[in-house]
């Protein structure tokens, strides 16, 4: 009897303990409000081949955190000004005319737009102000908005017409011609100078995007989009955002680090149309009377018609190959300057074949790093993205886990080799995919993952390492020569670049010149070009580290 | 039946009486316990914390008398380094429950109150005047109210726990943290009511006896979006555009139930004039060619 009572008491205590242990809040991390100060404006960038391009976009960042922006390229002087850092962060928007610190952001649209990130506990406030057109003052002074793509926002709450707020009007004056200070120009147009506060809270940690939804056919093409990432409250990456080497969890899967791979493409004709320089293609012929007649080609009208869309440049995170793999184009592109302004958009995916920061993943098939790639397509085309050398696991799409394909059972994720794995994924406009790459797969043919410092000949990784006597397989592209592979004049073989120290992985992380590369590219291979020049476009690499 | 001694009667009553007394005691105890939980005047648990930081703020900081019981008022977290949407000094109070549910209260004095706008919100009635309520299913509930020049934003990411009515009750019971704060767990919730739209703009009659109105279409819609004209008096409607308006250059305008006119602006500087005499009393909805922009003409006798 006493024994039974003791068992009963123990049972009750255990049930009680279970209730006490179960606490909904993540230990030590409290929900907070994250504020982003974002401005809409215009600007110029240079494409991979040096072509100046007029864009609309956003600039700004998380309130109170320093931001660095890459100023607008000056197409007249041909000068790319040095980066500007605002130590106090993006200025707080002011309602009314553009004043004070806001002035220095006019005409400085960033492409892509700053990554917005927060956790699934946080309330996010985005404060948006429209600084109007500045880099090209004759361009349309349009309203802009932020559409939170993939967030579950109640459609019924778009507001009644009298107060409906989505777009932030341009700072137009009532004369319809001038802007900003309207004291002498008939006053401000309705809504001019508004600061619109978008508030949201998203419970599903996943990959989202945001873009302007005003005249979406034009404004999205003009470059008004960026990634939006919601982390779980315990994720280390919540403090840095994506692309910074920090880990986290998604749909229950743990990853060592995450990257954004955001796809888009440009048809420069849309941009020149907004800029006011669009010249339709024409053909000239002689009529029977000997007079010269010039007519638009095909259906090309005198003003740009978006249904003629036929892009020339394809990009990942706003960069075309070889800029995606950190290669400079002398006089056109400097990666160090770019990454300082776009710290969350590194498109060169690196991973170790042997070192995971997360011991709990050891039961997975390999001990290699598990790298999450957050794929987003915000272009107008559907893209078949193909990864060499790996089959990646599709964890989810459009902010939902694909539980039927990859389950978490007893806390253990479906290992690689099971579940839904692909090497090519077709991603349509507006879609997102969360895919996991197991870098250890590259080591699975190699019994020893890392080179042994004591015996440099040991370790099969060395056979893949470009600096080894086995030669590796790497080529390097020469931007000064149309990105043609650099050829060794003695052997006629592609040059093996300087390889760093094989026993010091830190020297590998410097980029493509020091390690093994595996392509990840658009398999519509004509899109792996820059205005028709291969290789280029939607093309990046995975860097295999020891 | 006729004769029953009082003695016997009292004996008979003894048991029920005991029961009744017992019941009264229970009820009294219950009332006593209940009264203990009733609102009463005392310092709000966070009042001193608020008073301690009051000197840092250029406005009087308000706290709600009503707050759902689970929030631990005394543990309020106070942030003074935030600023409002227009860069104004702002205080943020964060209240939390033991389960981790959070309630935020921000207060600031907007420099341009009409230009700091909560996206996707709808106007609601509050005792302070018009407020703006935002709801995103169970993800977020937010309410902005203006108390004189002070704007308060009360919101929670735990909208499944806090109802809009509770947000409104908190907003309506905002008061200074000084003196003896009345705070309560009031059970009577206010009703959330949407604000009636303002009356239509009345088109004046000029010296020629014509009701003349300029209808401007902007990217944000028509201005004015609703106007009223008198029946039987000629109307001259001047239609123009301001900025990029997409399909807004075409105005589909019903002048009476039988007749609808389409006006098309050929360029940004174009103007189109429509002259008609309203003959039928009623509401006539006009739109752009794709019905994205909408407005209303009211014809009154």
Coordinates of N, CA, C and O in Angstrom, one line a residue, chain A residues 23-25 30-33 35 37 63 92-97 121-125 127 140-143 148 152-154 156-167 169-170 172-177 188-203 214-215 218 274, chain B residues 77 81-88 90 92 94 96 98-102 104 106 111-112 114-123 130 132-140 142 144 153 155-160 194 197-198 214 216 218-220 223 225-226 240 242-246 293-294:
Chain A
X23 N 7.7 25.9 -20.6 CA 7.5 27.4 -20.6 C 7.5 27.8 -22.1 O 8.4 27.5 -22.8
X24 N 6.5 28.6 -22.5 CA 6.4 28.9 -23.9 C 7.5 29.9 -24.4 O 7.9 29.8 -25.5
X25 N 7.9 30.7 -23.5 CA 8.9 31.7 -23.9 C 10.3 31.1 -24.0 O 10.7 30.3 -23.2
X30 N 13.4 38.0 -25.0 CA 12.1 38.6 -24.8 C 11.6 39.3 -26.1 O 12.4 39.9 -26.8
X31 N 10.3 39.1 -26.4 CA 9.8 39.8 -27.6 C 10.1 41.3 -27.5 O 10.0 41.9 -26.4
X32 N 10.4 41.9 -28.6 CA 10.7 43.3 -28.6 C 10.1 43.9 -29.9 O 9.6 43.2 -30.7
X33 N 10.2 45.2 -30.0 CA 9.8 45.9 -31.2 C 11.1 46.3 -32.0 O 11.9 47.0 -31.5
X35 N 12.5 48.3 -35.2 CA 12.1 49.4 -36.1 C 13.1 49.5 -37.2 O 14.3 49.5 -37.0
X37 N 13.9 52.1 -40.4 CA 13.7 53.4 -41.1 C 14.0 53.2 -42.6 O 15.2 53.0 -42.9
X63 N 16.8 50.8 -37.2 CA 17.0 52.0 -36.4 C 18.1 51.8 -35.4 O 18.1 50.8 -34.6
X92 N 15.7 59.1 -38.6 CA 14.3 58.9 -38.3 C 13.5 59.8 -39.3 O 13.8 61.0 -39.4
X93 N 12.6 59.2 -40.0 CA 11.8 60.0 -41.0 C 11.1 61.1 -40.3 O 10.7 61.0 -39.1
X94 N 10.9 62.2 -41.0 CA 10.1 63.3 -40.5 C 8.9 63.5 -41.4 O 9.0 63.4 -42.6
X95 N 7.7 63.7 -40.8 CA 6.5 64.0 -41.6 C 6.6 65.4 -42.3 O 6.9 66.3 -41.6
X96 N 6.4 65.4 -43.6 CA 6.5 66.7 -44.3 C 7.7 66.7 -45.3 O 8.1 65.7 -45.7
X97 N 8.2 67.9 -45.6 CA 9.2 68.0 -46.6 C 10.5 67.2 -46.2 O 10.7 66.9 -45.0
X121 N 9.0 36.4 -32.6 CA 8.4 37.0 -31.4 C 8.2 38.5 -31.6 O 7.4 39.1 -30.9
X122 N 9.1 39.1 -32.4 CA 9.1 40.5 -32.5 C 8.0 41.2 -33.2 O 7.4 40.6 -34.1
X123 N 7.6 42.4 -32.8 CA 6.8 43.2 -33.6 C 7.7 44.1 -34.5 O 8.7 44.6 -33.9
X124 N 7.5 44.1 -35.8 CA 8.4 44.9 -36.6 C 7.6 46.2 -37.1 O 6.4 46.1 -37.5
X125 N 8.2 47.3 -37.0 CA 7.7 48.5 -37.5 C 8.6 49.0 -38.6 O 9.8 49.2 -38.4
X127 N 9.1 52.2 -41.0 CA 8.6 53.6 -41.2 C 9.1 54.0 -42.6 O 10.3 54.1 -42.8
X140 N 9.2 60.1 -63.4 CA 7.9 60.3 -62.7 C 8.1 60.2 -61.2 O 8.7 59.4 -60.6
X141 N 7.4 61.2 -60.5 CA 7.5 61.3 -59.1 C 6.4 60.4 -58.5 O 5.4 60.9 -58.0
X142 N 6.6 59.1 -58.5 CA 5.5 58.2 -58.1 C 5.4 57.9 -56.6 O 6.4 58.1 -55.9
X143 N 4.2 57.5 -56.2 CA 4.1 57.0 -54.9 C 4.8 55.6 -54.8 O 5.0 55.0 -55.8
X148 N 4.4 43.4 -48.0 CA 5.1 42.3 -47.2 C 4.7 41.0 -47.8 O 3.7 40.4 -47.5
X152 N 1.2 36.8 -43.5 CA -0.2 36.6 -43.4 C -0.9 37.9 -42.8 O -1.0 38.0 -41.6
X153 N -1.2 38.7 -43.7 CA -1.9 40.0 -43.3 C -3.3 39.9 -43.7 O -3.7 39.5 -44.7
X154 N -4.2 40.3 -42.7 CA -5.6 40.2 -42.9 C -6.1 41.2 -44.0 O -5.9 42.4 -43.9
X156 N -8.9 41.9 -45.0 CA -10.1 42.7 -44.6 C -9.7 44.1 -44.0 O -10.5 44.9 -43.8
X157 N -8.4 44.1 -43.6 CA -8.0 45.3 -42.8 C -7.2 46.3 -43.7 O -6.3 46.9 -43.2
X158 N -7.5 46.3 -44.9 CA -6.8 47.3 -45.8 C -7.4 48.7 -45.6 O -6.8 49.7 -46.2
X159 N -8.4 48.9 -44.8 CA -8.8 50.2 -44.5 C -10.0 50.6 -45.4 O -10.1 50.1 -46.5
X160 N -10.7 51.6 -45.0 CA -11.8 52.1 -45.8 C -11.2 53.2 -46.8 O -10.1 53.7 -46.5
X161 N -11.9 53.5 -47.9 CA -11.2 54.4 -48.8 C -10.8 55.7 -48.3 O -9.7 56.2 -48.7
X162 N -11.5 56.3 -47.4 CA -11.1 57.6 -46.9 C -9.8 57.6 -46.2 O -9.1 58.6 -46.1
X163 N -9.4 56.4 -45.6 CA -8.2 56.4 -44.8 C -7.2 55.3 -45.3 O -6.2 55.1 -44.7
X164 N -7.6 54.6 -46.4 CA -6.8 53.5 -46.8 C -5.4 54.0 -47.1 O -5.2 54.9 -47.8
X165 N -4.4 53.3 -46.5 CA -3.0 53.7 -46.6 C -2.2 52.5 -47.0 O -2.2 51.5 -46.4
X166 N -1.6 52.5 -48.2 CA -0.7 51.5 -48.6 C 0.4 52.2 -49.2 O 1.6 52.1 -48.7
X167 N 0.1 52.9 -50.2 CA 1.2 53.6 -50.9 C 1.5 54.9 -50.2 O 0.7 55.5 -49.5
X169 N 2.6 58.5 -51.0 CA 2.6 59.4 -52.1 C 4.0 60.1 -52.2 O 4.7 60.3 -51.3
X170 N 4.3 60.4 -53.5 CA 5.5 61.2 -53.7 C 5.3 62.6 -53.0 O 4.1 63.0 -52.7
X172 N 4.9 65.4 -54.0 CA 4.5 66.3 -55.0 C 3.8 67.5 -54.5 O 3.1 67.5 -53.5
X173 N 3.9 68.7 -55.2 CA 3.1 69.8 -54.9 C 1.9 69.8 -55.7 O 1.8 69.0 -56.7
X174 N 1.0 70.7 -55.4 CA -0.4 70.6 -56.0 C -0.3 71.0 -57.5 O -1.2 70.7 -58.2
X175 N 0.7 71.7 -57.9 CA 0.8 72.1 -59.3 C 1.2 70.8 -60.1 O 1.2 70.9 -61.4
X176 N 1.6 69.7 -59.5 CA 1.8 68.5 -60.2 C 3.2 68.5 -60.9 O 3.6 67.6 -61.5
X177 N 4.0 69.6 -60.7 CA 5.3 69.7 -61.4 C 6.4 69.7 -60.3 O 7.3 68.9 -60.4
X188 N 1.0 71.1 -50.8 CA 1.4 69.7 -51.1 C 0.2 69.0 -51.6 O -1.0 69.2 -51.2
X189 N 0.4 68.0 -52.5 CA -0.6 67.1 -53.0 C -1.0 66.2 -51.8 O -0.3 66.1 -50.8
X190 N -2.2 65.7 -51.9 CA -2.7 64.9 -50.7 C -1.7 63.8 -50.4 O -1.2 63.0 -51.2
X191 N -1.3 63.7 -49.1 CA -0.5 62.6 -48.6 C 1.0 62.9 -48.8 O 1.8 62.1 -48.3
X192 N 1.4 64.0 -49.5 CA 2.8 64.2 -49.7 C 3.5 64.4 -48.4 O 3.1 65.0 -47.5
X193 N 4.7 63.7 -48.3 CA 5.5 63.9 -47.1 C 5.0 63.0 -45.9 O 5.5 63.1 -44.8
X194 N 4.1 62.1 -46.2 CA 3.7 61.1 -45.1 C 4.8 60.2 -44.7 O 5.6 59.8 -45.5
X195 N 4.8 59.9 -43.4 CA 5.6 58.7 -43.0 C 4.6 57.6 -42.6 O 3.7 57.8 -41.7
X196 N 4.6 56.6 -43.4 CA 3.7 55.5 -43.2 C 4.3 54.4 -42.4 O 5.5 53.9 -42.7
X197 N 3.7 54.0 -41.3 CA 4.2 53.0 -40.4 C 3.6 51.6 -40.7 O 2.3 51.5 -40.6
X198 N 4.3 50.7 -41.2 CA 3.8 49.4 -41.4 C 4.2 48.5 -40.2 O 5.3 48.5 -39.8
X199 N 3.2 47.9 -39.6 CA 3.5 47.1 -38.4 C 3.1 45.7 -38.7 O 2.1 45.4 -39.3
X200 N 3.9 44.7 -38.3 CA 3.6 43.3 -38.5 C 4.3 42.5 -37.4 O 5.2 42.9 -36.8
X201 N 3.7 41.3 -37.3 CA 4.3 40.3 -36.4 C 4.1 39.0 -37.1 O 2.9 38.7 -37.4
X202 N 5.1 38.3 -37.4 CA 5.0 37.0 -38.2 C 5.5 35.9 -37.3 O 6.6 35.8 -36.9
X203 N 4.6 34.9 -37.1 CA 4.9 33.8 -36.2 C 5.8 32.7 -36.8 O 6.4 31.9 -36.2
X214 N 3.3 49.6 -55.9 CA 2.7 50.6 -56.7 C 3.2 50.3 -58.1 O 4.4 50.1 -58.4
X215 N 2.2 50.3 -59.1 CA 2.6 50.0 -60.5 C 3.6 48.9 -60.5 O 4.7 49.1 -61.0
X218 N 6.2 48.1 -63.2 CA 7.3 49.0 -63.4 C 8.2 49.0 -62.1 O 9.4 48.8 -62.2
X274 N 11.7 55.0 -67.9 CA 11.5 55.8 -66.7 C 12.5 57.0 -66.6 O 12.1 58.1 -66.2
Chain B
X77 N 9.1 47.2 -18.3 CA 10.4 47.7 -18.8 C 10.3 49.0 -19.5 O 9.3 49.1 -20.3
X81 N 15.2 55.5 -25.2 CA 16.0 55.8 -26.3 C 15.4 55.6 -27.7 O 16.0 55.8 -28.7
X82 N 14.1 55.2 -27.7 CA 13.4 55.1 -29.0 C 12.9 56.5 -29.4 O 12.9 57.4 -28.6
X83 N 12.6 56.6 -30.7 CA 11.9 57.9 -31.1 C 10.7 57.5 -31.9 O 10.6 56.4 -32.4
X84 N 9.8 58.5 -32.1 CA 8.6 58.3 -32.9 C 8.9 58.2 -34.4 O 10.0 58.5 -34.8
X85 N 7.8 57.9 -35.1 CA 8.0 57.8 -36.6 C 8.5 59.1 -37.2 O 9.1 59.1 -38.3
X86 N 8.3 60.3 -36.6 CA 8.8 61.5 -37.1 C 10.1 62.0 -36.4 O 10.5 63.1 -36.5
X87 N 10.7 61.0 -35.6 CA 12.0 61.4 -34.9 C 11.8 62.0 -33.6 O 12.7 62.6 -33.0
X88 N 10.5 62.0 -33.1 CA 10.3 62.7 -31.8 C 10.7 61.9 -30.6 O 10.8 60.6 -30.7
X90 N 10.4 59.6 -27.5 CA 9.3 58.6 -27.3 C 9.7 57.7 -26.1 O 10.8 57.5 -25.9
X92 N 8.9 54.0 -24.4 CA 8.3 52.7 -24.7 C 8.2 51.9 -23.4 O 9.2 51.7 -22.8
X94 N 7.2 48.2 -21.9 CA 6.9 46.8 -22.2 C 6.4 46.1 -21.0 O 7.1 46.0 -20.0
X96 N 4.9 42.4 -19.5 CA 4.9 41.0 -19.9 C 4.1 40.1 -18.9 O 4.0 40.5 -17.7
X98 N 3.7 36.1 -17.2 CA 4.6 35.0 -16.9 C 4.8 34.1 -18.0 O 5.8 33.4 -18.1
X99 N 3.8 34.0 -18.9 CA 3.9 33.1 -20.1 C 4.7 33.7 -21.2 O 4.8 33.1 -22.3
X100 N 5.1 34.9 -21.1 CA 5.9 35.6 -22.1 C 5.1 36.4 -23.1 O 5.7 37.0 -24.0
X101 N 3.8 36.5 -22.8 CA 3.0 37.4 -23.7 C 3.4 38.9 -23.4 O 3.7 39.2 -22.3
X102 N 3.4 39.7 -24.4 CA 3.9 41.0 -24.3 C 2.9 42.1 -24.8 O 2.2 41.8 -25.7
X104 N 3.0 46.2 -25.6 CA 3.8 47.4 -25.8 C 3.0 48.7 -25.7 O 1.9 48.7 -26.2
X106 N 3.7 52.7 -26.5 CA 4.6 53.8 -26.9 C 3.9 55.1 -26.9 O 2.7 55.2 -27.2
X111 N 5.2 65.5 -34.5 CA 5.4 66.9 -35.0 C 4.3 67.2 -36.0 O 3.8 68.3 -36.1
X112 N 4.1 66.2 -36.9 CA 3.1 66.4 -38.0 C 2.1 65.2 -37.8 O 2.2 64.2 -38.5
X114 N -0.8 64.5 -38.7 CA -1.6 64.0 -39.8 C -0.7 63.3 -40.9 O -1.2 62.7 -41.8
X115 N 0.6 63.4 -40.7 CA 1.5 62.8 -41.7 C 2.2 61.5 -41.1 O 3.0 60.9 -41.8
X116 N 1.9 61.2 -39.9 CA 2.4 59.9 -39.4 C 1.2 58.9 -39.3 O 0.3 59.1 -38.5
X117 N 1.3 58.0 -40.2 CA 0.1 57.2 -40.5 C 0.4 55.7 -40.2 O 1.4 55.2 -40.6
X118 N -0.6 55.0 -39.7 CA -0.5 53.6 -39.4 C -1.1 52.9 -40.7 O -2.3 53.0 -40.9
X119 N -0.3 52.2 -41.4 CA -0.7 51.5 -42.6 C -1.8 50.5 -42.3 O -1.7 49.8 -41.3
X120 N -2.7 50.3 -43.2 CA -3.7 49.2 -43.1 C -4.6 49.3 -41.9 O -5.1 48.3 -41.4
X121 N -4.7 50.4 -41.3 CA -5.5 50.5 -40.1 C -6.9 51.1 -40.5 O -7.0 51.7 -41.5
X122 N -7.9 51.0 -39.6 CA -9.1 51.6 -39.9 C -9.5 52.5 -38.7 O -9.2 52.2 -37.6
X123 N -10.2 53.6 -39.0 CA -10.5 54.5 -38.0 C -11.6 54.0 -37.0 O -12.6 53.4 -37.5
X130 N -10.9 60.2 -32.7 CA -10.7 59.1 -33.6 C -9.4 58.3 -33.3 O -8.4 59.0 -33.0
X132 N -7.0 54.6 -34.5 CA -6.7 53.8 -35.7 C -6.4 52.4 -35.2 O -5.4 52.2 -34.5
X133 N -7.1 51.4 -35.7 CA -7.0 50.1 -35.2 C -6.5 49.2 -36.4 O -7.0 49.2 -37.5
X134 N -5.4 48.4 -36.0 CA -4.8 47.5 -37.0 C -4.9 46.1 -36.4 O -4.6 45.9 -35.3
X135 N -5.4 45.2 -37.3 CA -5.5 43.8 -36.8 C -4.9 42.9 -37.9 O -5.2 43.0 -39.0
X136 N -4.1 42.0 -37.5 CA -3.5 40.9 -38.4 C -3.9 39.6 -37.7 O -3.0 39.0 -37.0
X137 N -5.0 39.1 -38.0 CA -5.6 37.9 -37.4 C -5.1 37.8 -35.9 O -5.3 38.6 -35.1
X138 N -4.4 36.7 -35.6 CA -3.9 36.5 -34.2 C -2.5 36.9 -34.1 O -1.8 36.7 -33.0
X139 N -1.9 37.6 -35.1 CA -0.5 37.9 -35.0 C -0.2 39.3 -34.4 O 0.8 39.5 -33.8
X140 N -1.2 40.2 -34.6 CA -0.9 41.5 -34.1 C -2.2 42.3 -34.0 O -3.1 42.2 -34.8
X142 N -3.0 46.4 -32.9 CA -2.4 47.7 -32.6 C -3.5 48.8 -32.6 O -4.4 48.8 -33.4
X144 N -3.7 53.1 -32.3 CA -3.2 54.4 -32.1 C -4.3 55.3 -31.6 O -5.4 55.4 -32.2
X153 N 0.6 54.5 -28.9 CA 0.4 53.3 -29.7 C 0.5 52.1 -28.7 O 1.4 51.9 -28.0
X155 N 0.0 48.0 -28.5 CA 0.0 46.9 -29.4 C 0.6 45.6 -28.8 O 1.3 45.7 -27.8
X156 N 0.2 44.5 -29.3 CA 0.7 43.2 -28.8 C 0.8 42.2 -29.9 O 0.0 42.1 -30.8
X157 N 1.9 41.5 -29.9 CA 2.1 40.4 -30.8 C 1.3 39.2 -30.4 O 1.2 38.2 -31.1
X158 N 0.6 39.3 -29.3 CA -0.2 38.2 -28.8 C -1.7 38.5 -28.9 O -2.4 38.6 -27.9
X159 N -2.1 38.8 -30.2 CA -3.4 39.2 -30.4 C -4.5 38.2 -30.1 O -5.7 38.5 -30.0
X160 N -4.0 36.9 -29.9 CA -5.0 35.9 -29.5 C -5.3 36.0 -28.0 O -6.3 35.4 -27.6
X194 N -16.4 51.5 -35.7 CA -15.7 52.2 -36.7 C -16.3 53.6 -36.8 O -17.5 53.9 -36.6
X197 N -17.7 57.8 -41.8 CA -17.0 58.7 -42.7 C -17.4 60.2 -42.6 O -18.6 60.4 -42.3
X198 N -16.6 61.1 -42.8 CA -17.0 62.5 -42.7 C -18.0 62.8 -43.8 O -18.1 62.1 -44.8
X214 N -13.6 71.0 -58.9 CA -12.5 70.4 -59.6 C -12.2 69.0 -58.9 O -12.0 68.9 -57.7
X216 N -9.8 66.0 -58.7 CA -8.4 65.7 -59.0 C -8.2 64.2 -58.7 O -8.5 63.7 -57.6
X218 N -5.3 61.5 -58.0 CA -3.9 61.4 -57.6 C -3.6 59.9 -57.4 O -4.6 59.1 -57.4
X219 N -2.4 59.6 -57.3 CA -2.1 58.1 -57.0 C -2.8 57.6 -55.8 O -3.0 56.4 -55.7
X220 N -3.1 58.5 -54.9 CA -3.8 58.1 -53.7 C -5.3 58.1 -53.8 O -6.0 57.8 -52.9
X223 N -9.7 63.4 -55.1 CA -9.8 64.5 -54.1 C -10.8 65.5 -54.7 O -10.4 66.1 -55.8
X225 N -13.0 62.8 -52.4 CA -13.4 61.5 -52.7 C -14.9 61.4 -52.6 O -15.5 60.5 -53.3
X226 N -15.5 62.2 -51.8 CA -17.0 62.3 -51.8 C -17.4 63.7 -51.8 O -16.9 64.5 -51.0
X240 N -9.1 66.6 -63.6 CA -7.6 66.6 -63.9 C -6.9 65.6 -63.1 O -7.5 65.0 -62.2
X242 N -3.0 64.3 -61.1 CA -1.8 64.8 -60.5 C -0.9 63.6 -60.2 O -1.3 62.7 -59.5
X243 N 0.2 63.6 -60.9 CA 1.1 62.4 -60.8 C 0.7 61.2 -61.6 O -0.2 61.4 -62.5
X244 N 1.3 60.1 -61.4 CA 1.1 58.9 -62.2 C -0.2 58.2 -61.6 O -0.1 57.8 -60.5
X245 N -1.2 58.1 -62.4 CA -2.4 57.6 -61.9 C -2.9 56.3 -62.6 O -4.0 55.8 -62.3
X246 N -2.1 55.8 -63.5 CA -2.4 54.5 -64.2 C -3.8 54.7 -64.9 O -4.0 55.6 -65.7
X293 N -9.8 53.1 -58.4 CA -10.1 54.3 -57.7 C -11.6 54.5 -57.6 O -12.3 54.3 -58.7
X294 N -12.2 54.9 -56.5 CA -13.6 55.0 -56.3 C -13.9 56.3 -55.6 O -13.2 56.7 -54.7

